[in-house]
Tab-separated table of C-alpha atoms in Angstrom:
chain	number	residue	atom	x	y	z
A	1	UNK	CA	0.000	0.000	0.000
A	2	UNK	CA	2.909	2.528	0.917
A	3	UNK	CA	4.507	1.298	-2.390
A	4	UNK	CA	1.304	2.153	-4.636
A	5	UNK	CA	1.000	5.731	-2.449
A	6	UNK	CA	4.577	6.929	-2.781
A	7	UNK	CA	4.084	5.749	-6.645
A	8	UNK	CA	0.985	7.590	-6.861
A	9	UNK	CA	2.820	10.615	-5.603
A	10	UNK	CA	5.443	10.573	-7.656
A	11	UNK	CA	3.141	11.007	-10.513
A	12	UNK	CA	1.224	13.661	-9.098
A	13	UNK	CA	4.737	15.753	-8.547
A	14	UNK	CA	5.759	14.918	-12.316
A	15	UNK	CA	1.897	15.966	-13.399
A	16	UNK	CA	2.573	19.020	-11.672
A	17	UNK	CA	5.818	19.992	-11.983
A	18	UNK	CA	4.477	19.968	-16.284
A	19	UNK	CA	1.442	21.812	-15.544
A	20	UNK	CA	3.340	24.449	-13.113
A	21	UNK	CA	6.282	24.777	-14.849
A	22	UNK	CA	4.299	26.300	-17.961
A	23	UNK	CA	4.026	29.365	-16.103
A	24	UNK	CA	7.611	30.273	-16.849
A	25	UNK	CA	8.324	29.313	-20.229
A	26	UNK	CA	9.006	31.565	-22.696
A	27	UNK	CA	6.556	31.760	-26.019
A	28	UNK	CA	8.309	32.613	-28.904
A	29	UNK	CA	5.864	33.958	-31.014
A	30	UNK	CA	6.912	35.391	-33.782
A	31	UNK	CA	9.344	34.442	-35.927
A	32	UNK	CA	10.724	36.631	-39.146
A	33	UNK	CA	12.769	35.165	-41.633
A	34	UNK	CA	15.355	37.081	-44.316
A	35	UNK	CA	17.237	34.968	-46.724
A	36	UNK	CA	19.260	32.589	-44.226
A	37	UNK	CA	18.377	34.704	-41.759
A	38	UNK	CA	16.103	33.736	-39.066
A	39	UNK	CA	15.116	35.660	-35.987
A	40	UNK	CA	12.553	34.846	-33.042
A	41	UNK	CA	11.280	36.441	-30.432
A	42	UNK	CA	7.875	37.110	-28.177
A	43	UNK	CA	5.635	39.472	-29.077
A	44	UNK	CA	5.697	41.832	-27.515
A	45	UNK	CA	9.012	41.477	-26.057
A	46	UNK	CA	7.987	43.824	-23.195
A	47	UNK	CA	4.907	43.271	-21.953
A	48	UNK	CA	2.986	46.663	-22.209
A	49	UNK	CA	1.612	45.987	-18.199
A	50	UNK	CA	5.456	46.220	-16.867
A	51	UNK	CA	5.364	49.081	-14.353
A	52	UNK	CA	8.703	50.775	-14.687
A	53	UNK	CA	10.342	52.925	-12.141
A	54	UNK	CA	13.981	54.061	-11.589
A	55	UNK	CA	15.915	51.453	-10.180
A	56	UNK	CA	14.208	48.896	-12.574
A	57	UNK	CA	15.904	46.227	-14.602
A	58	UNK	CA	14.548	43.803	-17.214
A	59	UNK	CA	15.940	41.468	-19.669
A	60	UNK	CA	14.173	39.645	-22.150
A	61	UNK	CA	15.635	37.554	-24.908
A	62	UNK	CA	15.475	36.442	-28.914
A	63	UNK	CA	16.750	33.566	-31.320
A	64	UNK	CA	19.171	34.118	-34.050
A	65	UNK	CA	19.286	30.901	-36.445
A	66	UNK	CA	21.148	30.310	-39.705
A	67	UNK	CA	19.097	28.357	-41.516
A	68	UNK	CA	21.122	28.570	-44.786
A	69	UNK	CA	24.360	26.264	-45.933
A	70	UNK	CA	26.684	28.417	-44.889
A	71	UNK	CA	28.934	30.051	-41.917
A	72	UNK	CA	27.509	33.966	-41.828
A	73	UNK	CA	28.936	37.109	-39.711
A	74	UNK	CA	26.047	38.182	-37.566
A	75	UNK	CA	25.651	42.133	-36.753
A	76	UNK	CA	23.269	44.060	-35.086
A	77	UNK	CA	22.455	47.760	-34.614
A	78	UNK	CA	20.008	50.684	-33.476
A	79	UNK	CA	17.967	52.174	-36.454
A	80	UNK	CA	14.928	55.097	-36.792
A	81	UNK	CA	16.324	55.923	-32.828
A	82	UNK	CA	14.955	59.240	-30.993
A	83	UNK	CA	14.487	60.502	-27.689
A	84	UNK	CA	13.071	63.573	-26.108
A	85	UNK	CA	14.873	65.161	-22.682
A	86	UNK	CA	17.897	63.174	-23.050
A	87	UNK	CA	15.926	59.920	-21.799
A	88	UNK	CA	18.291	57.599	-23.440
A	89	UNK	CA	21.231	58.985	-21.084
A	90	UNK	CA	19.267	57.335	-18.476
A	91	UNK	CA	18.070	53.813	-19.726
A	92	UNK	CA	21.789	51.821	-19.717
A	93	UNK	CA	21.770	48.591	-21.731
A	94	UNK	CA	23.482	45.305	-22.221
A	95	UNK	CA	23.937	42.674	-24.915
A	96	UNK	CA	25.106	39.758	-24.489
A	97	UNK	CA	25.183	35.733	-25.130
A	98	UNK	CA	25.220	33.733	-21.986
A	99	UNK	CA	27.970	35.408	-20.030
A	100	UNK	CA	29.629	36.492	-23.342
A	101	UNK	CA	28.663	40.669	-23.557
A	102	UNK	CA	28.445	42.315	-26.903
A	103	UNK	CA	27.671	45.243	-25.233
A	104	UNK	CA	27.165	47.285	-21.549
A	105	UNK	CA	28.764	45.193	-19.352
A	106	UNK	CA	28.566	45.552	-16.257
A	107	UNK	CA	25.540	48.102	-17.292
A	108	UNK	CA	28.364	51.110	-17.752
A	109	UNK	CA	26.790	51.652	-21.631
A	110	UNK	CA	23.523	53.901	-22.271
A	111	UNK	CA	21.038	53.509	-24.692
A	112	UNK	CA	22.151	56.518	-26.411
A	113	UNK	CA	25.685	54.559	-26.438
A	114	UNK	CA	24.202	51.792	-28.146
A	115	UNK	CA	22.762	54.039	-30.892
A	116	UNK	CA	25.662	55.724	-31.360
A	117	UNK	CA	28.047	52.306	-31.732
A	118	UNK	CA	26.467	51.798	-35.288
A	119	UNK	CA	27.373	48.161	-36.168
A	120	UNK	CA	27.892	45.544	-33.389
A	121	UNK	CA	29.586	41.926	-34.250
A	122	UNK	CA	27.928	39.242	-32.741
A	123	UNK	CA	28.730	35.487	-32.606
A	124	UNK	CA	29.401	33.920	-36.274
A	125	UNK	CA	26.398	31.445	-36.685
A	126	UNK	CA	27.139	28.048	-38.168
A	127	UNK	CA	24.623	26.624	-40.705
A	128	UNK	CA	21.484	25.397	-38.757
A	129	UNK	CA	22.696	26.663	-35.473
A	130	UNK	CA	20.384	28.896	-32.885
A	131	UNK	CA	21.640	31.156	-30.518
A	132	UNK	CA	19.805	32.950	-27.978
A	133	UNK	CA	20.724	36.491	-26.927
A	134	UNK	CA	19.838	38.671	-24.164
A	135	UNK	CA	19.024	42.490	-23.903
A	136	UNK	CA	18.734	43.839	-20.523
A	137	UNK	CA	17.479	47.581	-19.972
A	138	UNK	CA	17.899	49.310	-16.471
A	139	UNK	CA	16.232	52.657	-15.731
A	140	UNK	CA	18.581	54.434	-13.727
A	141	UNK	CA	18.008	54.727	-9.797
A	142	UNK	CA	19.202	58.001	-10.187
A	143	UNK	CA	16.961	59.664	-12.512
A	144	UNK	CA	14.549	62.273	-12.055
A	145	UNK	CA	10.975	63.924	-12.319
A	146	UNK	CA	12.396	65.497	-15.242
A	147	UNK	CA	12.290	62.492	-17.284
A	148	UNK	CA	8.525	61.972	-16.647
A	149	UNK	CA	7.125	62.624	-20.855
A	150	UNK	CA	9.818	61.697	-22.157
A	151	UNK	CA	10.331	59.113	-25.032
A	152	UNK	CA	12.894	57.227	-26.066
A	153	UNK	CA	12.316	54.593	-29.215
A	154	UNK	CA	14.342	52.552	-31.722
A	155	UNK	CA	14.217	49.979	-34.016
A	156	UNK	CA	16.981	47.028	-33.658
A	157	UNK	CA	18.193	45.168	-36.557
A	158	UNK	CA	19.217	41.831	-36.914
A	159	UNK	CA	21.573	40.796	-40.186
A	160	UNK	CA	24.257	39.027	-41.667
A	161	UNK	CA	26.679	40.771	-43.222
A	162	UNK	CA	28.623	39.182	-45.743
A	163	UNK	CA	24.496	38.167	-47.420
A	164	UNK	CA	22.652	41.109	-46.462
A	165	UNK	CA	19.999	39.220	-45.200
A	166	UNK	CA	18.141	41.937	-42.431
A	167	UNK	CA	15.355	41.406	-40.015
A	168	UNK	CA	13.478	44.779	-38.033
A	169	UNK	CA	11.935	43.590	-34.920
A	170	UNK	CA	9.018	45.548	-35.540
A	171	UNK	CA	5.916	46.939	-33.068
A	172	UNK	CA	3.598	44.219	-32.488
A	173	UNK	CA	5.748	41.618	-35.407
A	174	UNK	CA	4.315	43.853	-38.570
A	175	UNK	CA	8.239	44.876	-38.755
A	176	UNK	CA	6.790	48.589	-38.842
A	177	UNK	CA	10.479	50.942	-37.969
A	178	UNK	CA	10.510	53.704	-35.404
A	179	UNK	CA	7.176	53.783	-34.490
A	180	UNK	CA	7.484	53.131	-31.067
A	181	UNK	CA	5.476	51.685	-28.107
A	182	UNK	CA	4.157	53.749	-25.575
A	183	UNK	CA	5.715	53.390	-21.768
A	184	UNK	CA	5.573	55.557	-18.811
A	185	UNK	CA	8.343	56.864	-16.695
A	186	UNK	CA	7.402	55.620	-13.408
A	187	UNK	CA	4.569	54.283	-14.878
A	188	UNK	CA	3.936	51.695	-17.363
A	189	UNK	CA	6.129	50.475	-20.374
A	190	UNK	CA	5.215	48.706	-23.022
A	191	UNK	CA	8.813	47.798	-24.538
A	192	UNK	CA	8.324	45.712	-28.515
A	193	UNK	CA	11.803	44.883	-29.263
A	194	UNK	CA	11.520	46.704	-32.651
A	195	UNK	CA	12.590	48.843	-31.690
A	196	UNK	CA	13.816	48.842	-28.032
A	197	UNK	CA	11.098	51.690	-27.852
A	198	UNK	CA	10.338	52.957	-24.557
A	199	UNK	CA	8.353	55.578	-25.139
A	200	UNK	CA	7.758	57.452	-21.675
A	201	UNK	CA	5.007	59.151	-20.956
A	202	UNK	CA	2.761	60.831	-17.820
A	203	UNK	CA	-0.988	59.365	-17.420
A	204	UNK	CA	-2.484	62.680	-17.113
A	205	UNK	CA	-6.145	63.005	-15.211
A	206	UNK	CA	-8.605	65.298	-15.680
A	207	UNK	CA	-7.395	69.059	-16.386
A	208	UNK	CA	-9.461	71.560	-14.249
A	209	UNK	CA	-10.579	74.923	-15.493
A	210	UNK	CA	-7.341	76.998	-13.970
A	211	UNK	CA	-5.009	74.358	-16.071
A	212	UNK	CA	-3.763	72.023	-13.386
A	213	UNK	CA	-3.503	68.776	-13.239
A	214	UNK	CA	-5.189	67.412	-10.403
A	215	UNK	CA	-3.020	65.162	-8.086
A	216	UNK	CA	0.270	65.546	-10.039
A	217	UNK	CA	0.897	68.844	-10.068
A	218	UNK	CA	1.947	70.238	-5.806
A	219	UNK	CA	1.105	74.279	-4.692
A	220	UNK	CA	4.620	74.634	-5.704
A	221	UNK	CA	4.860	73.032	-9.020
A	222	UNK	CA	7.304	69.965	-7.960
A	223	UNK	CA	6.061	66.814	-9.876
A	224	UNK	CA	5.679	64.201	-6.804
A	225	UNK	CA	8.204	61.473	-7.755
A	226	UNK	CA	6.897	58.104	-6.381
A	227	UNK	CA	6.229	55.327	-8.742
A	228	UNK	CA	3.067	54.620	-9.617
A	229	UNK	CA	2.908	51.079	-8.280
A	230	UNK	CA	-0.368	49.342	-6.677
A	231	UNK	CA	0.513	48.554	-3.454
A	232	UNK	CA	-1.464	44.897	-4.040
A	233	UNK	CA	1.025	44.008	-6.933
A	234	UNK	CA	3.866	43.544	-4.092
A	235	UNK	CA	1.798	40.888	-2.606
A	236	UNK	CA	3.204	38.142	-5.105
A	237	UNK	CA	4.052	35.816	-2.537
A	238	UNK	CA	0.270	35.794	-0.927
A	239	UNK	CA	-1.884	33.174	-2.930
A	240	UNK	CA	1.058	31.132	-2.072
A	241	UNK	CA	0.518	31.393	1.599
A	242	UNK	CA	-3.146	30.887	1.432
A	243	UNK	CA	-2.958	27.720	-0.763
A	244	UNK	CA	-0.226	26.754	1.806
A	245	UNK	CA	-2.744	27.393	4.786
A	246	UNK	CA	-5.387	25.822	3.261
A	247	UNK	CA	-3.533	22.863	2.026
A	248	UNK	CA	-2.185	21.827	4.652
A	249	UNK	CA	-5.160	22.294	7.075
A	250	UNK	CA	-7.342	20.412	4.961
A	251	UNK	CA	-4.560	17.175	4.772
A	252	UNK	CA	-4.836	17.645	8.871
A	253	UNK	CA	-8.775	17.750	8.748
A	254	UNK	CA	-9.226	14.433	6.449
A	255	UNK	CA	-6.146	12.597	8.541
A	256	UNK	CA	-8.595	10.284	9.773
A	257	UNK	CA	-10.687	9.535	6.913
A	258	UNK	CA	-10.109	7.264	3.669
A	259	UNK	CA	-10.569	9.315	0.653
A	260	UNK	CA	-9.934	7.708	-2.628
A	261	UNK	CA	-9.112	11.405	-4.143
A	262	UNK	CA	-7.333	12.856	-1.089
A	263	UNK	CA	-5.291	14.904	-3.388
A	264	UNK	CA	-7.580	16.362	-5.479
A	265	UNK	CA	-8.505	19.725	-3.180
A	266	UNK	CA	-4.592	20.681	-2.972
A	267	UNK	CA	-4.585	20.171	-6.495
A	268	UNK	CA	-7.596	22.122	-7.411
A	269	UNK	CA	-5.674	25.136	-4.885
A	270	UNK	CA	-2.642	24.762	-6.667
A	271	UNK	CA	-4.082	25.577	-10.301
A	272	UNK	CA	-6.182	28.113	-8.447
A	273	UNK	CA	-3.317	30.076	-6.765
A	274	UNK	CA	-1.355	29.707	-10.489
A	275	UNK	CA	-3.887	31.179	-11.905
A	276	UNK	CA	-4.401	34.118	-9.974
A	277	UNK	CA	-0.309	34.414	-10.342
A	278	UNK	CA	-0.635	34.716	-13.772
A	279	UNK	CA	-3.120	37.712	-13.753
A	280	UNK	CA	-1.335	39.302	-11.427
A	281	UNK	CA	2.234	38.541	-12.163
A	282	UNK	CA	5.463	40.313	-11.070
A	283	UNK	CA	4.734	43.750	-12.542
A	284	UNK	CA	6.358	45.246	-9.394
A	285	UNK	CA	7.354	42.878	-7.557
A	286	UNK	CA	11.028	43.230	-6.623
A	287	UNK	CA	12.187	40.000	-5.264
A	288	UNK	CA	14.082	37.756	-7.331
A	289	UNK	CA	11.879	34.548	-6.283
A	290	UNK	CA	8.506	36.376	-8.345
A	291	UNK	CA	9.472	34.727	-11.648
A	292	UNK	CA	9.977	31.257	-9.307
A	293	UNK	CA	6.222	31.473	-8.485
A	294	UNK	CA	5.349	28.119	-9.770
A	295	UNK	CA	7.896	26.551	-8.217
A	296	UNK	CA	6.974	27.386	-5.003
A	297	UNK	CA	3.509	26.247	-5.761
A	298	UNK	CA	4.710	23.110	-6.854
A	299	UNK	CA	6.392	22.802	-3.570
A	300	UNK	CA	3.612	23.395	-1.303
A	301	UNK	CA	1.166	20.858	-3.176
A	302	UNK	CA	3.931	18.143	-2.846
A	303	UNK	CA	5.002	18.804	0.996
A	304	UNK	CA	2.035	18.916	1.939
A	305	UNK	CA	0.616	15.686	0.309
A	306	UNK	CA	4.077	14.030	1.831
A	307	UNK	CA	2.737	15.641	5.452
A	308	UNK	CA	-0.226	13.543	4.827
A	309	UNK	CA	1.284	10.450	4.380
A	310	UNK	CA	3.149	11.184	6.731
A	311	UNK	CA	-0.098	11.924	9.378
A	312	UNK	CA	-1.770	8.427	7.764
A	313	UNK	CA	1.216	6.377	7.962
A	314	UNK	CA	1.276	7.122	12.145
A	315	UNK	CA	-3.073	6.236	12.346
């Protein structure tokens, strides 16, 4: 019986550790070919709810494959780029492959920098080979009220240059140039690698007669500087301890009873509190662990069944 129960657990972890698990992979939805050129990456690379403030960094990642006959010489570069207030001073950027930086390492490089390098050699790419690279953007800790309305955008191109073979990450994969996505200083950023194209901008309420904005503007004219960050989205971490409260009181509360499904309330908690993770996500939640959320999940539904066999084992 212990044999057919530890069995039966061990399938439940592996059924859960797929369905869990999906939470953090990566959907790479769009993929543009050139020639022997092929580049992929999610669309939109930023997601438009990210809540950016100074002191933010985020990386996301694309695919570069060669799916021609030949070795080619891979480049990228910053096209159709613009900013307003010297914004780009104030974004720094990296580039790199694994632990192999292209560019900004360290995060001692702007986003202006990167515009202004023109040309950047990247990895050679073998025939059929994929590699995956990884942009990272950091809004400065340091920066200002001034740099609420401002916008910085550009498109980033992907090409081999010995073929000419180009790809434009566009806005929203229609490979559009310079158009940029809207984001907020302090506020939200939608970020389409197509450019790199924050585009920051103040949500403005409604305008009184006099002129002023109501709840931005101070008596003296100071913008007020906080980030505009629900104080619920910190929470991350709180479905987690509910399912974990609930699971494991209801594996105490059954102890003494023979159900054939004893699992399947945990179970149900577990999708439940993943789901409610995945609406709220980590906009603005700092800690490290966020992105680990399913993990965690995965944890508590499998500690807590082996709590339970552990409480039935001793009846």
């Amino acid at each position: 019986m212990k044999r057919i129960n530890l069995i039966k657990l061990g399938l439940i972890f592996l059924l859960n550790l797929v369905l869990f698990s999906l939470g953090s992979k990566k959907a790479w939805a769009v993929v543009k070919t050139s020639g022997d050129l092929q580049v992929t990456y999610d669309d939109p690379l930023f997601s438009a709810s990210t809540v950016w403030y100074p002191g933010l960094t985020e990386t996301r990642s694309f695919k570069v494959k060669n799916i021609g006959s030949k070795k080619h010489q891979n480049y990228t570069k910053a096209e159709d780029y613009s900013d307003t207030g010297n914004l780009a001073q104030v974004l720094f950027l990296s580039l790199k492959k694994g632990s192999n930086y292209y560019f900004g390492s360290g995060m001692t490089k702007t986003m202006r920098d990167f515009w202004n390098q023109g040309d950047l050699r990247l990895t050679d790419i073998n025939s059929g080979e994929e590699l995956t690279y990884d942009i990272t953007i950091y809004f400065s800790s340091s920066a200002g009220n001034e740099y609420q309305g401002k916008q910085a955008k550009f498109d980033l191109v992907i090409r081999f240059a010995d073929t000419d073979d180009e790809v434009v990450i566009g806005v929203g994969g229609d490979g559009d140039g310079g158009d940029g996505a809207v984001v907020s200083a302090l506020s939200d950023l939608s970020f389409q690698i197509g450019g790199y194209l924050p585009v920051f901008y103040e949500e403005e309420e409604e305008v009184e007669e006099k002129g002023e904005v109501e709840g931005v503007i101070e008596e003296e004219g100071e913008v007020k500087g906080e980030a505009t960050c629900p104080w619920w989205e910190s929470l991350w971490w709180l479905p987690l301890l509910i399912q974990a409260v609930l699971s494991f009181l209801y594996y105490f509360l059954i102890r003494k009873r023979e159900i054939k499904n004893w699992f399947s309330v945990p179970l149900m908690l577990g999708i439940l509190s993943q789901i409610v993770h995945w609406i709220l996500g980590c906009q603005c939640a700092l800690s490290f662990l966020c992105p680990w959320y399913w993990l965690f999940n995965l944890l508590i539904f499998s500690f807590s069944s082996f709590y339970y066999q552990n409480l039935k084992s001793k009846i």
